[in-house]
Short mmCIF file of C-alpha atoms in Angstrom, two decimals:
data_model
loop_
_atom_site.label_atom_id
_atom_site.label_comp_id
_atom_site.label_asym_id
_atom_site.label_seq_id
_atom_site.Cartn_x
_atom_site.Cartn_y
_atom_site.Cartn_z
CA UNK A 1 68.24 68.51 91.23
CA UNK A 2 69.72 71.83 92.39
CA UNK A 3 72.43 70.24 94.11
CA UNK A 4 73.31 67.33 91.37
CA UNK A 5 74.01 70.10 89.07
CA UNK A 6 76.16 72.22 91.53
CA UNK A 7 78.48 68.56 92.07
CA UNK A 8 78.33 67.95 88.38
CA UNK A 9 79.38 71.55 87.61
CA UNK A 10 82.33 71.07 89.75
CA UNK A 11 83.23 68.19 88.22
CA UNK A 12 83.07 69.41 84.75
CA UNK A 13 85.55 73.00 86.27
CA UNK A 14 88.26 70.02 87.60
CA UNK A 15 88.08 68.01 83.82
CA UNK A 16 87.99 71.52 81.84
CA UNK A 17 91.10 72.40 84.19
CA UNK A 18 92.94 68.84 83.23
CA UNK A 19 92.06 69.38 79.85
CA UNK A 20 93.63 72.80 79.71
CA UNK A 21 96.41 71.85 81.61
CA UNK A 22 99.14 74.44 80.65
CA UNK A 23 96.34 76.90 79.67
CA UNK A 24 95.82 78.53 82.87
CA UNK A 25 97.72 81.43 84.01
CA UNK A 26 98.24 82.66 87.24
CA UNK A 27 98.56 86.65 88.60
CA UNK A 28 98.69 88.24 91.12
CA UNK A 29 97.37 92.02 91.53
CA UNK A 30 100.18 94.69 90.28
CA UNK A 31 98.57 97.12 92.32
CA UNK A 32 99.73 96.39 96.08
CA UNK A 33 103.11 95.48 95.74
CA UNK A 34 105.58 94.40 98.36
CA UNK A 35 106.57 97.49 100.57
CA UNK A 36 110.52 96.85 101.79
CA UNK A 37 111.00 96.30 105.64
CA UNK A 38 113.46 98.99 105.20
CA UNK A 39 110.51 101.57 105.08
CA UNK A 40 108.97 100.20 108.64
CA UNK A 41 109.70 102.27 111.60
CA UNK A 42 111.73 100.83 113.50
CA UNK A 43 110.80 101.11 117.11
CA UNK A 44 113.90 101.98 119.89
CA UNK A 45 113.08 99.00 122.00
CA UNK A 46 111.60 96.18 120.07
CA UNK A 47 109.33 94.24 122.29
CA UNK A 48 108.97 89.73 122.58
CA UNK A 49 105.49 88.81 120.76
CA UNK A 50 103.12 85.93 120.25
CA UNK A 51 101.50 85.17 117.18
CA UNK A 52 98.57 83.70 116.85
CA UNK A 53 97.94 83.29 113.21
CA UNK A 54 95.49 81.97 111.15
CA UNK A 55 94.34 81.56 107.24
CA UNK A 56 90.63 81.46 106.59
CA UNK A 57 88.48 80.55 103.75
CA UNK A 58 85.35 82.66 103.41
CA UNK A 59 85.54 83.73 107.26
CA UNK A 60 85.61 79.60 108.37
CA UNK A 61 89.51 78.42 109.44
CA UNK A 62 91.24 76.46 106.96
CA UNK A 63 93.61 74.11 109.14
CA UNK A 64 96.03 72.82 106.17
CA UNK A 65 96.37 76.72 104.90
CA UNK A 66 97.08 77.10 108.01
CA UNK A 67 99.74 75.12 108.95
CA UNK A 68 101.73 74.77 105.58
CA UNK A 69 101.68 78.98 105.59
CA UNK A 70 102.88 79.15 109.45
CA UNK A 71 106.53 79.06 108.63
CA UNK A 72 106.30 81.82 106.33
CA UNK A 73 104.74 84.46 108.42
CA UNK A 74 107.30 83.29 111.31
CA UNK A 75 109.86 84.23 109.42
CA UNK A 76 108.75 87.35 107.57
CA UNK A 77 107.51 88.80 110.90
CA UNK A 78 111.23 87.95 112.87
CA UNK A 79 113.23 89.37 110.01
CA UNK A 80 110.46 92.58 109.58
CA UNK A 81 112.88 94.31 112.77
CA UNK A 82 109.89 95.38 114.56
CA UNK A 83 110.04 92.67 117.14
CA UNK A 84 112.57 91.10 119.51
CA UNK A 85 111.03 87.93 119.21
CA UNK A 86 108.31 86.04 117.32
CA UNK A 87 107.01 82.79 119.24
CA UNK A 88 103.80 81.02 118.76
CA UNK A 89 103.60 80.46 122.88
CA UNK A 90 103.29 83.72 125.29
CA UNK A 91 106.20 86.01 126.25
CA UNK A 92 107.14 87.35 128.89
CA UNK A 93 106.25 90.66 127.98
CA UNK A 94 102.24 89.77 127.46
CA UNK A 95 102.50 91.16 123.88
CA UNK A 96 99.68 89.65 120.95
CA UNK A 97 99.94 89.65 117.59
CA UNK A 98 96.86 88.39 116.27
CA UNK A 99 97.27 87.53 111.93
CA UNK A 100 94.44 86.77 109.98
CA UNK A 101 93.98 85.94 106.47
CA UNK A 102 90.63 85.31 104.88
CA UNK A 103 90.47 83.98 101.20
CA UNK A 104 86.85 85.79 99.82
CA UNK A 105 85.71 85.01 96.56
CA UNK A 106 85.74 88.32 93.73
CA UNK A 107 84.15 86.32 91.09
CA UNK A 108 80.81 85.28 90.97
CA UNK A 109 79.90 81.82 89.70
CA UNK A 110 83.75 80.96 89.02
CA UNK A 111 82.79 77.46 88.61
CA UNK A 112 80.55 77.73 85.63
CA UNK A 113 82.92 80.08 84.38
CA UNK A 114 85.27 77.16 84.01
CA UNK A 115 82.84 75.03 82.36
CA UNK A 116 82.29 78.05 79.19
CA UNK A 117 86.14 77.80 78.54
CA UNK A 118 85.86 74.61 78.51
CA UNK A 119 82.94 73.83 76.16
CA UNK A 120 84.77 76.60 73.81
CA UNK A 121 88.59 74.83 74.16
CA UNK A 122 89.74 78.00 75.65
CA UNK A 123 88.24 80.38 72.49
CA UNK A 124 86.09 82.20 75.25
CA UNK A 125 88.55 82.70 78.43
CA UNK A 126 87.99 83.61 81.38
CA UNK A 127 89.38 85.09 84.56
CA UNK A 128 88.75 84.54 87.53
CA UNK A 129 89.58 86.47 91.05
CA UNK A 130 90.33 85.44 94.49
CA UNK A 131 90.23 88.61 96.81
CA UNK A 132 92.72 87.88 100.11
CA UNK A 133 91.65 90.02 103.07
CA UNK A 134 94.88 90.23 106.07
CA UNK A 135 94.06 91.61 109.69
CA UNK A 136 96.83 92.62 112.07
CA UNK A 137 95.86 93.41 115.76
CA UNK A 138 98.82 94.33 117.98
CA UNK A 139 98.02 94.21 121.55
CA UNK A 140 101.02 95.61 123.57
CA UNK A 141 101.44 94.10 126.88
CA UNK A 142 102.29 97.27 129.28
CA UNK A 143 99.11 97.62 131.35
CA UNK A 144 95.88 99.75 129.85
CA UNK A 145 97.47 99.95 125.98
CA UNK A 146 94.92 100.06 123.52
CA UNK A 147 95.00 97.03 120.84
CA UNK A 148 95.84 98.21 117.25
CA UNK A 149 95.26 96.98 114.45
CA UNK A 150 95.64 97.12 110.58
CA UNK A 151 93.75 95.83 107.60
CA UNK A 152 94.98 95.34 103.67
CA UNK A 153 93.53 93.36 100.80
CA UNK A 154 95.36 91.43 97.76
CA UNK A 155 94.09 89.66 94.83
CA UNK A 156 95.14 86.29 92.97
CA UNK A 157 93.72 85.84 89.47
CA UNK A 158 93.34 82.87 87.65
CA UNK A 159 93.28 83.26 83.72
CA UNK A 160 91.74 80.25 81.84
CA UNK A 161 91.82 79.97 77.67
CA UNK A 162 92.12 82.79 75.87
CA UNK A 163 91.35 85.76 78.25
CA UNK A 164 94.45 88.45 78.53
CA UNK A 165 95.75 89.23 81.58
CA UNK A 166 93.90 91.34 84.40
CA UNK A 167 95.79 95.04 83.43
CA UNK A 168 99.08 95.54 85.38
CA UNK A 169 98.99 92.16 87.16
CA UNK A 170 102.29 90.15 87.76
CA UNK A 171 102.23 86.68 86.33
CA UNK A 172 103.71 83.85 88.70
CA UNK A 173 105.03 80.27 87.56
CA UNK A 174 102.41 78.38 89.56
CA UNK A 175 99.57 78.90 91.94
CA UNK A 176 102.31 77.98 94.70
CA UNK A 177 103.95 81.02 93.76
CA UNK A 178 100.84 82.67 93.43
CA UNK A 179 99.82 82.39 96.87
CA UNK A 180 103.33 82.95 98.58
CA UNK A 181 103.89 85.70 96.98
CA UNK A 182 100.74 87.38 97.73
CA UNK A 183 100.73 86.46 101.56
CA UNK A 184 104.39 88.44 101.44
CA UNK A 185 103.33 91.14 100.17
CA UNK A 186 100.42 91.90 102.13
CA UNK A 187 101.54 91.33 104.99
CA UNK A 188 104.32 93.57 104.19
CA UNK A 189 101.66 96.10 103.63
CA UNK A 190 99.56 95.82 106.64
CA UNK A 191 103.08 95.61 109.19
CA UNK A 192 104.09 99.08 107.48
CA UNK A 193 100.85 101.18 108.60
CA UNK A 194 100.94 99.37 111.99
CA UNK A 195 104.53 100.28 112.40
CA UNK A 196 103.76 104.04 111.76
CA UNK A 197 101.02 104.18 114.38
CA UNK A 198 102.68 106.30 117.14
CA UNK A 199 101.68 104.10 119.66
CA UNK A 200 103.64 100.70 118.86
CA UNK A 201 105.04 99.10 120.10
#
C-alpha cells in the first residue's frame, strides 16, 4: 500500500508540474558565485592531466548526467590555465584529476510538496532545494606527491506556485540553465582553493 502511494504521489508531482507549466521558477543559490579564472594561481609550469569525471545522484553514478555534462567540464578545466592539457586518457606525465559531482536532496518529501501546490493551484507554493556537492582530487604524477583535494557545495531551487524566491538567489530561464550554470560555478570554486595549495601542481 506503502509503495502504491509513493508511485501515485509521483504521478500526481509530474501532472501538478504540467498543470503549472510556466509556474515554476528556477534559482540558483546567490551565495557561491562564480570566482573568475583570473583569481587562480597560475602555476610556472603547467603540467598534462587526466580527468576522470563523473556526476552522481545521491552518491550512485548517473551515466546520462554524465555524459551530456562531460564537454563542459573539458572545457572549463582547459581554459581554467592551470593545466597544459586536459584529456580523458593518461598523460605522459601520470597526473589525475579526479571530478565528482553528487546531486543530494535539501528538501525533505519534495514530492508531496508538489502535490500541496497543486491541490491549492499554486495559492500555497513551495520551494524546493537540490544541494550539489563537487570533489576535486589532484594527484600529481612526480613520484611520492601527496593527492590533494578540494570540496564545495551549490544549491538549485525549484519554486512552485506562489512561494517567493529563496533570499538572494539568481533566477535562470530554465532548469538547463539552472544546472549549467551551477556546475560552472562550483567548479570554479573548488579549482580556486586547489590552485592556492602550495603544493600544485
Amino acid at each position: 500500500m506503502r509503495q502504491t502511494w509513493r508511485v501515485l504521489r509521483g504521478l500526481l508531482l509530474a501532472a501538478t508540474l504540467v498543470y503549472l507549466g510556466g509556474c515554476a521558477s528556477f534559482y540558483v543559490d546567490g551565495n557561491a558565485p562564480e570566482v573568475p579564472a583570473a583569481q587562480y594561481r597560475k602555476p610556472a609550469a603547467p603540467a598534462d592531466v587526466q580527468l576522470i569525471w563523473e556526476f552522481q545522484t545521491k552518491g550512485v553514478a548517473n551515466a546520462k548526467a554524465t555524459e551530456y555534462l562531460k564537454a563542459r567540464v573539458l572545457d572549463q578545466l582547459a581554459t581554467s590555465g592551470l593545466f597544459a592539457k586536459v584529456s580523458d586518457a593518461p598523460v605522459a606525465s601520470g597526473a589525475l584529476l579526479t571530478a565528482t559531482v553528487n546531486n543530494v536532496p535539501l528538501t525533505d518529501d519534495a514530492a508531496s510538496k508538489g502535490f500541496v501546490a497543486g491541490l491549492t493551484f499554486g495559492i500555497a507554493g513551495q520551494t524546493v532545494g537540490d544541494g550539489y556537492e563537487c570533489t576535486l582530487r589532484y594527484t600529481p604524477g612526480r613520484s611520492g606527491a601527496a593527492p590533494l583535494e578540494q570540496k564545495s557545495k551549490h544549491v538549485i531551487y525549484t519554486n512552485i506556485g506562489a512561494a517567493g524566491p529563496p533570499p538572494g538567489a539568481q533566477k535562470v530561464a530554465n532548469v538547463e540553465e539552472a544546472v549549467t550554470t551551477m556546475l560552472r560555478q562550483l567548479i570554479s570554486r573548488t579549482l580556486n582553493p586547489l590552485s592556492q595549495d602550495p603544493a600544485f601542481p
